[in-house]
Coordinates of C-alpha atoms in Angstrom, one line a residue:
M1 CA -3.8 -4.0 -20.6
D2 CA -5.9 -0.9 -21.3
T3 CA -7.7 -1.4 -18.0
L4 CA -4.4 -1.6 -16.1
V5 CA -3.2 1.6 -17.8
R6 CA -6.4 3.3 -16.7
L7 CA -6.2 2.0 -13.1
L8 CA -2.5 2.8 -12.8
P9 CA -1.8 5.9 -14.8
R10 CA 1.9 6.9 -15.3
D11 CA 1.6 10.3 -13.8
D12 CA 2.7 11.9 -10.6
R13 CA -0.2 10.7 -8.4
Y14 CA 1.8 7.7 -7.1
R15 CA 5.0 9.5 -6.1
H16 CA 7.9 7.3 -5.4
A17 CA 11.5 8.0 -4.2
H18 CA 13.3 6.1 -7.0
G19 CA 12.7 5.2 -10.7
S20 CA 11.3 7.2 -13.5
Y21 CA 8.2 9.4 -13.6
G22 CA 5.1 7.3 -12.8
H23 CA 7.2 4.4 -11.4
G24 CA 5.2 4.3 -8.2
A25 CA 2.3 2.6 -10.1
D26 CA 4.6 -0.4 -10.6
H27 CA 4.5 -1.1 -6.9
L28 CA 0.7 -1.2 -7.0
L29 CA 0.5 -3.6 -9.9
P30 CA 0.8 -6.8 -7.8
A31 CA -2.5 -5.9 -6.1
F32 CA -4.2 -6.4 -9.5
V33 CA -2.0 -9.0 -11.2
A34 CA -0.6 -11.8 -9.1
P35 CA 3.3 -11.8 -9.1
S36 CA 3.3 -15.6 -9.0
V37 CA 1.1 -18.5 -10.0
T38 CA 0.8 -22.2 -9.5
V39 CA -0.1 -24.3 -12.6
P40 CA -0.7 -28.0 -12.4
V41 CA 1.2 -30.1 -14.9
S42 CA 0.5 -33.6 -16.1
G43 CA 2.5 -35.6 -18.7
G44 CA 4.7 -32.6 -19.2
Q45 CA 1.8 -30.3 -20.2
P46 CA 0.2 -27.5 -18.2
L47 CA -3.4 -28.3 -17.2
L48 CA -5.1 -25.1 -18.5
G49 CA -8.8 -24.6 -19.3
T50 CA -10.0 -24.0 -22.8
W51 CA -9.7 -20.2 -22.5
Q52 CA -6.8 -20.1 -20.1
S53 CA -3.2 -19.1 -21.0
I54 CA -0.1 -18.0 -19.2
V55 CA 0.9 -14.4 -19.8
L56 CA 3.7 -12.3 -18.4
V57 CA 2.9 -8.6 -17.6
D58 CA 5.6 -6.1 -16.8
L59 CA 4.8 -2.4 -17.2
N60 CA 8.0 -1.2 -15.4
Q61 CA 10.2 0.5 -18.0
D62 CA 13.0 1.2 -15.5
N63 CA 14.3 -2.3 -15.6
P64 CA 14.5 -3.6 -19.2
R65 CA 16.0 -7.0 -18.3
R66 CA 14.0 -9.6 -16.5
S67 CA 14.3 -13.2 -15.6
V68 CA 11.6 -15.8 -15.1
R69 CA 12.0 -18.7 -12.7
L70 CA 10.1 -21.9 -13.2
S71 CA 10.0 -24.4 -10.3
F72 CA 8.6 -27.9 -10.6
V73 CA 7.5 -29.8 -7.5
E74 CA 6.4 -33.4 -7.8
G75 CA 3.2 -34.1 -6.1

């Protein structure tokens, strides 16, 4: 998280027409952190490596409520 804060500081360098001061950086975040991910599942368990985990990152303070959509496709 510290790296993202350094790369996308909440100052006026990313001016934007709406949102709070520094909100323009939120529109650049998907270039560094994927907005979606595909995770294989087997036997009802995600197939993650030893050091892998699923995390949600949202630095946008303008929209305090979020929803997460999970879609499962048999394959």
